[in-house]
mmCIF file of C-alpha atoms and ligand atoms in Angstrom:
data_model
loop_
_atom_site.group_PDB
_atom_site.id
_atom_site.type_symbol
_atom_site.label_atom_id
_atom_site.label_comp_id
_atom_site.label_asym_id
_atom_site.label_seq_id
_atom_site.Cartn_x
_atom_site.Cartn_y
_atom_site.Cartn_z
ATOM 1 C CA UNK A 1 15.039 18.155 17.779
ATOM 2 C CA UNK A 2 14.406 15.497 15.170
ATOM 3 C CA UNK A 3 17.018 13.643 13.116
ATOM 4 C CA UNK A 4 16.444 15.303 9.691
ATOM 5 C CA UNK A 5 17.638 18.328 7.960
ATOM 6 C CA UNK A 6 15.727 18.352 4.699
ATOM 7 C CA UNK A 7 12.445 20.142 5.071
ATOM 8 C CA UNK A 8 11.232 19.852 1.486
ATOM 9 C CA UNK A 9 8.409 17.443 2.100
ATOM 10 C CA UNK A 10 7.534 18.827 5.524
ATOM 11 C CA UNK A 11 7.099 22.290 3.839
ATOM 12 C CA UNK A 12 5.380 20.875 0.756
ATOM 13 C CA UNK A 13 2.689 19.029 2.656
ATOM 14 C CA UNK A 14 2.425 21.446 5.590
ATOM 15 C CA UNK A 15 3.299 18.742 8.218
ATOM 16 C CA UNK A 16 5.616 18.752 11.144
ATOM 17 C CA UNK A 17 7.472 15.446 10.887
ATOM 18 C CA UNK A 18 8.807 13.825 7.580
ATOM 19 C CA UNK A 19 6.774 10.650 8.252
ATOM 20 C CA UNK A 20 4.041 9.393 6.029
ATOM 21 C CA UNK A 21 1.837 6.729 7.470
ATOM 22 C CA UNK A 22 1.516 4.541 4.409
ATOM 23 C CA UNK A 23 -1.950 4.030 2.910
ATOM 24 C CA UNK A 24 -2.730 0.321 3.424
ATOM 25 C CA UNK A 25 -6.018 -0.727 1.866
ATOM 26 C CA UNK A 26 -7.863 -3.021 4.195
ATOM 27 C CA UNK A 27 -5.592 -2.291 7.156
ATOM 28 C CA UNK A 28 -5.708 1.536 7.562
ATOM 29 C CA UNK A 29 -8.546 2.741 9.753
ATOM 30 C CA UNK A 30 -9.673 6.353 10.134
ATOM 31 C CA UNK A 31 -8.306 6.209 13.691
ATOM 32 C CA UNK A 32 -4.816 5.407 12.273
ATOM 33 C CA UNK A 33 -4.989 8.399 9.911
ATOM 34 C CA UNK A 34 -6.153 10.745 12.677
ATOM 35 C CA UNK A 35 -3.346 9.540 15.024
ATOM 36 C CA UNK A 36 -0.512 9.909 12.512
ATOM 37 C CA UNK A 37 -1.734 13.378 11.312
ATOM 38 C CA UNK A 38 -2.346 14.608 14.859
ATOM 39 C CA UNK A 39 1.193 13.403 15.843
ATOM 40 C CA UNK A 40 2.558 15.677 13.161
ATOM 41 C CA UNK A 41 3.118 13.179 10.372
ATOM 42 C CA UNK A 42 0.822 12.619 7.264
ATOM 43 C CA UNK A 43 -2.064 10.199 7.793
ATOM 44 C CA UNK A 44 -3.092 8.437 4.543
ATOM 45 C CA UNK A 45 -6.543 7.003 3.732
ATOM 46 C CA UNK A 46 -6.529 4.402 0.970
ATOM 47 C CA UNK A 47 -9.708 4.194 -1.003
ATOM 48 C CA UNK A 48 -8.985 1.055 -3.112
ATOM 49 C CA UNK A 49 -11.132 -1.271 -0.949
ATOM 50 C CA UNK A 50 -13.782 1.255 0.073
ATOM 51 C CA UNK A 51 -16.980 2.203 -1.679
ATOM 52 C CA UNK A 52 -17.657 5.842 -2.234
ATOM 53 C CA UNK A 53 -20.054 5.884 0.740
ATOM 54 C CA UNK A 54 -17.512 4.206 2.927
ATOM 55 C CA UNK A 55 -14.751 6.647 1.795
ATOM 56 C CA UNK A 56 -17.100 9.542 2.637
ATOM 57 C CA UNK A 57 -17.877 8.173 6.107
ATOM 58 C CA UNK A 58 -14.144 7.724 6.694
ATOM 59 C CA UNK A 59 -13.358 11.210 5.569
ATOM 60 C CA UNK A 60 -16.104 12.706 7.631
ATOM 61 C CA UNK A 61 -14.724 10.870 10.699
ATOM 62 C CA UNK A 62 -11.143 12.096 9.938
ATOM 63 C CA UNK A 63 -12.070 15.690 9.166
ATOM 64 C CA UNK A 64 -14.115 16.063 12.337
ATOM 65 C CA UNK A 65 -11.237 14.778 14.407
ATOM 66 C CA UNK A 66 -8.309 16.564 12.953
ATOM 67 C CA UNK A 67 -7.588 19.718 10.973
ATOM 68 C CA UNK A 68 -4.061 18.574 10.154
ATOM 69 C CA UNK A 69 -3.105 17.618 6.514
ATOM 70 C CA UNK A 70 -4.147 14.184 5.229
ATOM 71 C CA UNK A 71 -3.432 12.148 2.149
ATOM 72 C CA UNK A 72 -6.062 10.352 0.084
ATOM 73 C CA UNK A 73 -4.658 7.339 -1.829
ATOM 74 C CA UNK A 74 -5.988 5.645 -4.955
ATOM 75 C CA UNK A 75 -4.978 2.873 -7.313
ATOM 76 C CA UNK A 76 -4.546 4.130 -10.897
ATOM 77 C CA UNK A 77 -4.939 0.802 -12.735
ATOM 78 C CA UNK A 78 -7.442 0.129 -15.592
ATOM 79 C CA UNK A 79 -9.791 -2.747 -14.963
ATOM 80 C CA UNK A 80 -9.128 -5.574 -17.412
ATOM 81 C CA UNK A 81 -11.492 -6.875 -20.059
ATOM 82 C CA UNK A 82 -13.359 -10.045 -19.163
ATOM 83 C CA UNK A 83 -11.239 -13.088 -19.857
ATOM 84 C CA UNK A 84 -13.364 -16.296 -19.291
ATOM 85 C CA UNK A 85 -10.446 -18.657 -20.442
ATOM 86 C CA UNK A 86 -8.029 -17.178 -17.883
ATOM 87 C CA UNK A 87 -10.667 -17.376 -15.126
ATOM 88 C CA UNK A 88 -11.359 -21.060 -16.035
ATOM 89 C CA UNK A 89 -7.608 -21.876 -15.863
ATOM 90 C CA UNK A 90 -7.434 -20.178 -12.454
ATOM 91 C CA UNK A 91 -10.481 -22.073 -11.131
ATOM 92 C CA UNK A 92 -8.930 -25.316 -12.407
ATOM 93 C CA UNK A 93 -5.717 -24.584 -10.541
ATOM 94 C CA UNK A 94 -7.726 -23.959 -7.404
ATOM 95 C CA UNK A 95 -10.299 -26.787 -7.821
ATOM 96 C CA UNK A 96 -8.360 -29.312 -5.576
ATOM 97 C CA UNK A 97 -8.721 -26.811 -2.673
ATOM 98 C CA UNK A 98 -12.446 -26.498 -3.300
ATOM 99 C CA UNK A 99 -12.778 -30.293 -3.066
ATOM 100 C CA UNK A 100 -10.657 -30.435 0.008
ATOM 101 C CA UNK A 101 -12.953 -28.010 1.783
ATOM 102 C CA UNK A 102 -16.182 -29.562 0.476
ATOM 103 C CA UNK A 103 -17.039 -26.663 -1.856
ATOM 104 C CA UNK A 104 -18.325 -26.878 -5.372
ATOM 105 C CA UNK A 105 -15.593 -25.845 -7.781
ATOM 106 C CA UNK A 106 -18.177 -24.860 -10.409
ATOM 107 C CA UNK A 107 -20.228 -22.624 -8.156
ATOM 108 C CA UNK A 108 -20.204 -18.899 -9.082
ATOM 109 C CA UNK A 109 -17.612 -16.795 -7.224
ATOM 110 C CA UNK A 110 -17.882 -13.142 -6.224
ATOM 111 C CA UNK A 111 -16.233 -10.555 -8.517
ATOM 112 C CA UNK A 112 -13.050 -9.423 -6.835
ATOM 113 C CA UNK A 113 -12.452 -5.728 -6.881
ATOM 114 C CA UNK A 114 -9.944 -3.047 -6.186
ATOM 115 C CA UNK A 115 -11.556 0.185 -7.481
ATOM 116 C CA UNK A 116 -9.464 2.385 -9.706
ATOM 117 C CA UNK A 117 -9.576 6.184 -9.407
ATOM 118 C CA UNK A 118 -12.453 7.499 -11.478
ATOM 119 C CA UNK A 119 -14.932 10.419 -11.851
ATOM 120 C CA UNK A 120 -16.650 9.456 -8.602
ATOM 121 C CA UNK A 121 -13.465 9.337 -6.432
ATOM 122 C CA UNK A 122 -12.328 12.596 -8.125
ATOM 123 C CA UNK A 123 -15.557 14.191 -7.031
ATOM 124 C CA UNK A 124 -14.727 13.216 -3.367
ATOM 125 C CA UNK A 125 -11.246 14.782 -3.726
ATOM 126 C CA UNK A 126 -12.934 17.892 -5.099
ATOM 127 C CA UNK A 127 -15.358 18.101 -2.195
ATOM 128 C CA UNK A 128 -13.139 16.967 0.756
ATOM 129 C CA UNK A 129 -9.896 18.591 -0.603
ATOM 130 C CA UNK A 130 -7.262 16.469 1.005
ATOM 131 C CA UNK A 131 -3.899 18.311 1.177
ATOM 132 C CA UNK A 132 -2.184 15.412 -0.505
ATOM 133 C CA UNK A 133 -3.310 12.834 -3.106
ATOM 134 C CA UNK A 134 -1.188 9.803 -3.799
ATOM 135 C CA UNK A 135 -1.436 7.248 -6.554
ATOM 136 C CA UNK A 136 -0.259 3.632 -6.923
ATOM 137 C CA UNK A 137 0.250 1.871 -10.282
ATOM 138 C CA UNK A 138 1.008 5.033 -12.219
ATOM 139 C CA UNK A 139 -1.299 7.959 -12.649
ATOM 140 C CA UNK A 140 -4.903 8.477 -13.814
ATOM 141 C CA UNK A 141 -5.463 10.095 -17.228
ATOM 142 C CA UNK A 142 -4.554 13.715 -17.826
ATOM 143 C CA UNK A 143 -8.124 15.070 -17.290
ATOM 144 C CA UNK A 144 -8.652 13.381 -14.049
ATOM 145 C CA UNK A 145 -5.147 14.410 -12.870
ATOM 146 C CA UNK A 146 -5.779 18.038 -13.854
ATOM 147 C CA UNK A 147 -8.984 18.027 -11.868
ATOM 148 C CA UNK A 148 -7.055 16.751 -8.778
ATOM 149 C CA UNK A 149 -4.414 19.406 -9.343
ATOM 150 C CA UNK A 150 -7.034 22.176 -9.528
ATOM 151 C CA UNK A 151 -8.033 21.354 -5.932
ATOM 152 C CA UNK A 152 -4.699 22.491 -4.779
ATOM 153 C CA UNK A 153 -3.752 18.983 -3.539
ATOM 154 C CA UNK A 154 -0.052 18.125 -3.782
ATOM 155 C CA UNK A 155 0.244 15.031 -5.967
ATOM 156 C CA UNK A 156 2.529 12.091 -5.344
ATOM 157 C CA UNK A 157 2.907 8.562 -6.736
ATOM 158 C CA UNK A 158 4.951 5.391 -6.271
ATOM 159 C CA UNK A 159 7.938 4.558 -8.494
ATOM 160 C CA UNK A 160 9.774 1.257 -8.345
ATOM 161 C CA UNK A 161 12.444 2.126 -10.865
ATOM 162 C CA UNK A 162 14.237 5.299 -12.145
ATOM 163 C CA UNK A 163 12.345 5.089 -15.386
ATOM 164 C CA UNK A 164 9.029 5.185 -13.462
ATOM 165 C CA UNK A 165 10.252 8.106 -11.459
ATOM 166 C CA UNK A 166 11.153 10.125 -14.551
ATOM 167 C CA UNK A 167 7.806 9.233 -16.108
ATOM 168 C CA UNK A 168 5.977 10.555 -13.065
ATOM 169 C CA UNK A 169 8.174 13.706 -12.862
ATOM 170 C CA UNK A 170 7.505 14.476 -16.540
ATOM 171 C CA UNK A 171 3.765 14.413 -15.712
ATOM 172 C CA UNK A 172 4.218 17.037 -12.982
ATOM 173 C CA UNK A 173 3.946 15.154 -9.608
ATOM 174 C CA UNK A 174 5.006 17.190 -6.642
ATOM 175 C CA UNK A 175 6.944 14.316 -4.945
ATOM 176 C CA UNK A 176 7.870 10.785 -5.769
ATOM 177 C CA UNK A 177 7.614 7.727 -3.459
ATOM 178 C CA UNK A 178 10.694 5.531 -4.162
ATOM 179 C CA UNK A 179 9.274 2.066 -3.367
ATOM 180 C CA UNK A 180 11.942 -0.482 -2.801
ATOM 181 C CA UNK A 181 11.434 -4.240 -3.243
ATOM 182 C CA UNK A 182 11.424 -4.781 0.518
ATOM 183 C CA UNK A 183 8.065 -3.057 0.818
ATOM 184 C CA UNK A 184 4.920 -4.800 1.988
ATOM 185 C CA UNK A 185 1.717 -4.847 -0.122
ATOM 186 C CA UNK A 186 1.361 -4.331 -3.809
ATOM 187 C CA UNK A 187 4.364 -3.291 -5.831
ATOM 188 C CA UNK A 188 3.634 0.082 -7.431
ATOM 189 C CA UNK A 189 5.248 -0.928 -10.688
ATOM 190 C CA UNK A 190 3.574 0.207 -13.895
ATOM 191 C CA UNK A 191 6.124 0.399 -16.716
ATOM 192 C CA UNK A 192 7.464 -3.091 -16.301
ATOM 193 C CA UNK A 193 6.038 -6.172 -14.566
ATOM 194 C CA UNK A 194 9.308 -8.010 -14.426
ATOM 195 C CA UNK A 195 9.854 -8.814 -10.732
ATOM 196 C CA UNK A 196 13.353 -10.191 -11.281
ATOM 197 C CA UNK A 197 14.566 -6.701 -12.017
ATOM 198 C CA UNK A 198 12.811 -4.692 -9.213
ATOM 199 C CA UNK A 199 15.189 -2.640 -7.057
ATOM 200 C CA UNK A 200 15.912 -2.470 -3.329
ATOM 201 C CA UNK A 201 15.389 0.646 -1.359
ATOM 202 C CA UNK A 202 19.003 1.203 -0.655
ATOM 203 C CA UNK A 203 19.886 1.232 -4.364
ATOM 204 C CA UNK A 204 16.585 2.876 -5.584
ATOM 205 C CA UNK A 205 16.422 5.956 -3.383
ATOM 206 C CA UNK A 206 19.707 7.667 -4.311
ATOM 207 C CA UNK A 207 19.295 6.831 -7.982
ATOM 208 C CA UNK A 208 15.814 8.439 -8.079
ATOM 209 C CA UNK A 209 17.098 11.367 -6.006
ATOM 210 C CA UNK A 210 19.726 11.910 -8.613
ATOM 211 C CA UNK A 211 17.315 11.439 -11.602
ATOM 212 C CA UNK A 212 14.482 13.930 -10.632
ATOM 213 C CA UNK A 213 14.341 17.439 -9.090
ATOM 214 C CA UNK A 214 11.222 16.862 -7.021
ATOM 215 C CA UNK A 215 11.612 15.609 -3.409
ATOM 216 C CA UNK A 216 11.749 11.865 -2.765
ATOM 217 C CA UNK A 217 9.949 9.801 -0.178
ATOM 218 C CA UNK A 218 11.636 6.558 0.646
ATOM 219 C CA UNK A 219 9.408 3.504 1.191
ATOM 220 C CA UNK A 220 10.124 -0.201 1.763
ATOM 221 C CA UNK A 221 11.790 -2.071 4.627
ATOM 222 C CA UNK A 222 11.810 1.029 6.965
ATOM 223 C CA UNK A 223 10.441 -0.088 10.332
ATOM 224 C CA UNK A 224 12.700 1.571 12.817
ATOM 225 C CA UNK A 225 14.787 4.672 13.407
ATOM 226 C CA UNK A 226 17.915 3.228 11.807
ATOM 227 C CA UNK A 227 16.048 2.792 8.496
ATOM 228 C CA UNK A 228 14.642 6.325 8.687
ATOM 229 C CA UNK A 229 18.088 7.774 9.230
ATOM 230 C CA UNK A 230 19.563 5.727 6.433
ATOM 231 C CA UNK A 231 16.814 6.938 4.064
ATOM 232 C CA UNK A 232 17.664 10.559 4.982
ATOM 233 C CA UNK A 233 21.445 9.902 4.311
ATOM 234 C CA UNK A 234 20.448 8.447 0.900
ATOM 235 C CA UNK A 235 18.728 11.761 0.018
ATOM 236 C CA UNK A 236 15.134 10.992 0.887
ATOM 237 C CA UNK A 237 13.184 14.010 2.147
ATOM 238 C CA UNK A 238 10.653 11.866 4.054
ATOM 239 C CA UNK A 239 9.851 8.134 4.658
ATOM 240 C CA UNK A 240 6.568 6.339 4.037
ATOM 241 C CA UNK A 241 6.267 3.464 6.543
ATOM 242 C CA UNK A 242 3.642 0.748 6.133
ATOM 243 C CA UNK A 243 4.403 -2.532 7.843
ATOM 244 C CA UNK A 244 5.328 -1.016 11.235
ATOM 245 C CA UNK A 245 1.879 0.645 11.419
ATOM 246 C CA UNK A 246 0.301 -2.835 11.137
ATOM 247 C CA UNK A 247 1.632 -3.388 14.662
ATOM 248 C CA UNK A 248 -0.327 -0.499 16.069
ATOM 249 C CA UNK A 249 -3.720 -1.015 17.800
ATOM 250 C CA UNK A 250 -5.272 1.311 15.111
ATOM 251 C CA UNK A 251 -4.557 -1.214 12.317
ATOM 252 C CA UNK A 252 -7.362 -3.550 11.126
ATOM 253 C CA UNK A 253 -5.736 -6.923 10.698
ATOM 254 C CA UNK A 254 -7.022 -10.388 11.353
ATOM 255 C CA UNK A 255 -5.829 -12.095 14.532
ATOM 256 C CA UNK A 256 -3.819 -14.642 12.458
ATOM 257 C CA UNK A 257 -2.208 -11.908 10.491
ATOM 258 C CA UNK A 258 -1.218 -10.033 13.648
ATOM 259 C CA UNK A 259 0.261 -13.248 15.082
ATOM 260 C CA UNK A 260 2.215 -13.867 11.825
ATOM 261 C CA UNK A 261 3.483 -10.332 11.892
ATOM 262 C CA UNK A 262 4.805 -10.741 15.400
ATOM 263 C CA UNK A 263 6.878 -13.870 14.365
ATOM 264 C CA UNK A 264 7.833 -12.542 10.891
ATOM 265 C CA UNK A 265 11.416 -12.977 9.876
ATOM 266 C CA UNK A 266 13.649 -11.415 7.240
ATOM 267 C CA UNK A 267 13.150 -14.418 5.051
ATOM 268 C CA UNK A 268 9.489 -15.350 5.285
ATOM 269 C CA UNK A 269 7.908 -12.827 3.030
ATOM 270 C CA UNK A 270 7.678 -13.143 -0.718
ATOM 271 C CA UNK A 271 6.318 -11.198 -3.713
ATOM 272 C CA UNK A 272 3.265 -13.038 -4.974
ATOM 273 C CA UNK A 273 0.609 -12.429 -7.608
ATOM 274 C CA UNK A 274 -1.952 -15.075 -6.492
ATOM 275 C CA UNK A 275 -4.157 -12.982 -4.313
ATOM 276 C CA UNK A 276 -5.024 -10.215 -6.813
ATOM 277 C CA UNK A 277 -3.212 -10.878 -10.045
ATOM 278 C CA UNK A 278 -0.530 -8.210 -9.293
ATOM 279 C CA UNK A 279 2.684 -8.752 -7.403
ATOM 280 C CA UNK A 280 2.538 -7.883 -3.743
ATOM 281 C CA UNK A 281 4.689 -8.744 -0.777
ATOM 282 C CA UNK A 282 3.204 -10.852 1.994
ATOM 283 C CA UNK A 283 4.044 -13.389 4.682
ATOM 284 C CA UNK A 284 4.398 -16.806 2.939
ATOM 285 C CA UNK A 285 1.500 -19.054 3.646
ATOM 286 C CA UNK A 286 0.152 -22.375 2.265
ATOM 287 C CA UNK A 287 -1.328 -21.203 -1.016
ATOM 288 C CA UNK A 288 1.832 -19.100 -1.872
ATOM 289 C CA UNK A 289 3.954 -22.166 -1.074
ATOM 290 C CA UNK A 290 1.875 -24.634 -3.096
ATOM 291 C CA UNK A 291 1.043 -22.641 -6.279
ATOM 292 C CA UNK A 292 3.091 -19.510 -6.106
ATOM 293 C CA UNK A 293 4.537 -17.304 -5.126
ATOM 294 C CA UNK A 294 4.271 -16.036 -8.737
ATOM 295 C CA UNK A 295 1.730 -18.161 -10.661
ATOM 296 C CA UNK A 296 1.330 -17.934 -14.431
ATOM 297 C CA UNK A 297 -2.307 -19.142 -13.928
ATOM 298 C CA UNK A 298 -3.326 -16.039 -11.765
ATOM 299 C CA UNK A 299 -5.646 -13.884 -13.903
ATOM 300 C CA UNK A 300 -5.304 -10.168 -14.294
ATOM 301 C CA UNK A 301 -5.476 -7.713 -11.442
ATOM 302 C CA UNK A 302 -7.733 -7.350 -9.529
ATOM 303 C CA UNK A 303 -9.700 -10.447 -10.543
ATOM 304 C CA UNK A 304 -7.602 -13.258 -9.036
ATOM 305 C CA UNK A 305 -9.152 -12.756 -5.584
ATOM 306 C CA UNK A 306 -12.638 -13.829 -6.718
ATOM 307 C CA UNK A 307 -11.969 -17.530 -6.826
ATOM 308 C CA UNK A 308 -10.062 -17.450 -3.567
ATOM 309 C CA UNK A 309 -12.910 -15.760 -1.699
ATOM 310 C CA UNK A 310 -14.989 -18.959 -1.022
ATOM 311 C CA UNK A 311 -11.756 -20.690 0.220
ATOM 312 C CA UNK A 312 -10.974 -17.744 2.516
ATOM 313 C CA UNK A 313 -14.558 -17.642 3.819
ATOM 314 C CA UNK A 314 -14.239 -21.222 5.140
ATOM 315 C CA UNK A 315 -10.680 -21.084 6.445
ATOM 316 C CA UNK A 316 -10.740 -17.590 7.967
ATOM 317 C CA UNK A 317 -13.649 -18.700 10.182
ATOM 318 C CA UNK A 318 -11.264 -21.275 11.698
ATOM 319 C CA UNK A 319 -8.484 -18.645 12.003
ATOM 320 C CA UNK A 320 -6.534 -20.419 9.306
ATOM 321 C CA UNK A 321 -4.298 -18.243 7.000
ATOM 322 C CA UNK A 322 -4.060 -20.886 4.239
ATOM 323 C CA UNK A 323 -5.745 -18.738 1.465
ATOM 324 C CA UNK A 324 -5.506 -15.222 2.878
ATOM 325 C CA UNK A 325 -3.029 -12.498 2.000
ATOM 326 C CA UNK A 326 -0.926 -11.222 4.962
ATOM 327 C CA UNK A 327 0.882 -8.246 3.428
ATOM 328 C CA UNK A 328 4.078 -7.317 5.153
ATOM 329 C CA UNK A 329 7.471 -6.002 4.192
ATOM 330 C CA UNK A 330 10.851 -7.491 4.801
ATOM 331 C CA UNK A 331 11.507 -5.523 7.934
ATOM 332 C CA UNK A 332 8.466 -6.569 9.947
ATOM 333 C CA UNK A 333 10.628 -8.046 12.652
ATOM 334 C CA UNK A 334 12.112 -4.640 13.332
ATOM 335 C CA UNK A 335 8.616 -3.141 14.185
ATOM 336 C CA UNK A 336 7.474 -2.815 17.765
ATOM 337 C CA UNK A 337 4.049 -2.632 19.200
ATOM 338 C CA UNK A 338 3.049 0.943 20.041
ATOM 339 C CA UNK A 339 0.283 3.361 19.222
ATOM 340 C CA UNK A 340 0.163 5.035 15.811
ATOM 341 C CA UNK A 341 0.830 8.387 17.425
ATOM 342 C CA UNK A 342 3.860 6.969 19.333
ATOM 343 C CA UNK A 343 5.271 5.312 16.188
ATOM 344 C CA UNK A 344 4.949 8.483 14.162
ATOM 345 C CA UNK A 345 7.007 10.388 16.721
ATOM 346 C CA UNK A 346 9.388 7.624 17.594
ATOM 347 C CA UNK A 347 10.536 7.109 14.012
ATOM 348 C CA UNK A 348 12.249 10.605 13.869
ATOM 349 C CA UNK A 349 13.188 10.956 17.513
ATOM 350 C CA UNK A 350 16.807 11.622 18.041
ATOM 351 C CA UNK A 351 18.605 9.007 20.059
HETATM 352 C C1 FMN B 1 -1.151 -4.123 4.313
HETATM 353 C C2 FMN B 1 -0.596 -3.198 3.201
HETATM 354 C C3 FMN B 1 -1.573 -2.586 2.287
HETATM 355 C C4 FMN B 1 -1.073 -1.667 1.386
HETATM 356 N N1 FMN B 1 -2.025 -1.051 0.574
HETATM 357 C C5 FMN B 1 -1.598 -0.015 -0.179
HETATM 358 C C6 FMN B 1 -2.575 0.865 -0.841
HETATM 359 O O1 FMN B 1 -3.734 0.651 -0.742
HETATM 360 N N2 FMN B 1 -2.056 1.915 -1.557
HETATM 361 C C7 FMN B 1 -0.643 2.195 -1.678
HETATM 362 O O2 FMN B 1 -0.311 3.142 -2.387
HETATM 363 N N3 FMN B 1 0.201 1.337 -1.079
HETATM 364 C C8 FMN B 1 -0.173 0.231 -0.364
HETATM 365 N N4 FMN B 1 0.768 -0.483 0.322
HETATM 366 C C9 FMN B 1 2.172 -0.089 0.277
HETATM 367 C C10 FMN B 1 2.518 1.011 1.322
HETATM 368 O O3 FMN B 1 1.907 2.227 0.930
HETATM 369 C C11 FMN B 1 4.037 1.297 1.449
HETATM 370 O O4 FMN B 1 4.585 1.705 0.242
HETATM 371 C C12 FMN B 1 4.782 0.142 2.018
HETATM 372 O O5 FMN B 1 4.052 -0.532 3.028
HETATM 373 C C13 FMN B 1 6.185 0.552 2.532
HETATM 374 O O6 FMN B 1 6.924 -0.603 2.848
HETATM 375 P P1 FMN B 1 6.959 -1.277 4.336
HETATM 376 O O7 FMN B 1 5.760 -2.082 4.422
HETATM 377 O O8 FMN B 1 8.179 -2.105 4.289
HETATM 378 O O9 FMN B 1 7.003 -0.103 5.328
HETATM 379 C C14 FMN B 1 0.317 -1.380 1.285
HETATM 380 C C15 FMN B 1 1.219 -2.069 2.178
HETATM 381 C C16 FMN B 1 0.809 -2.969 3.115
HETATM 382 C C17 FMN B 1 1.846 -3.503 4.093
#
């Protein structure tokens, strides 16, 4: 018998355990999704860093290995207009690092991308029909959203404040992910970009539960059974766990990121905008210390990563984390190494 009483999300998504393996662009593999869904939770495939072809290949692999429900996850941002002045300011801020590594600060850099949900991705949802579709950074426009709804998928999205939760509820989402400030990865904020007023999970979950009638999924800083139980007490109907899944063998993380996760502490992550232009929580490294964690010079999401790419290419070869994002939440040190299937079951096991 598990440690939850509220079956609203379990019933809504058609899953057995109220555990959502968080979509983690770059780190989630099809193997992780399969393991989490097969174990009875909801495996989530993030598309933000995948091309359409890669997304299709991942979905083919997942659908051939499990018939259990899955979640497809998308970013709902709009790509910014080109801003050469901001790009130049950013490159000037990074120029000393180029010089240090013997790179030409004026050489062209690759365009950095995180793909927003669009007609092509919507076509994939229509053909693969995931049981759940989740969005980060708000929602796509009404037409795209309606097309997703017509597939029968349950729709969910991240809220980092009560105002965002109400905004999502007004647009008809089926469930809301209450994403506290402890969470690893990009903040899902979309109505305000003021990081000083973002809310912690303990305060956010019950206030969102009180504000909306749809079920709430707690996310952020939940890496062990105590956190899961606490989220249920606060009124959450399920939890979405990210960082703890980075400790599983199914996660795709660099060796230095894995090492940093193992020695993570409560106080060595920070919210930074320097890797992409949007605030995201990761383990503090050299570039965050020296020009961040929040830098005015970082250009709009998702372009900031472009000028960092050449620096990363050199240093990652030497297993150095100086210029690389190592997303992690504040409860990384509570996570234990185990398989994704074991983790999915462990989180809701009774003591
Ligand atoms: C490495 C990493 C990548 C992430 N990428 C995404 C993503 O692509 N889409 C998304 O909706 N959330 C993303 N997130 C946020 C997670 O879905 C989740 O809300 C968060 O990890 C929960 O907090 P926790 O890390 O403390 O468990 C990411 C988080 C991490 C740690």
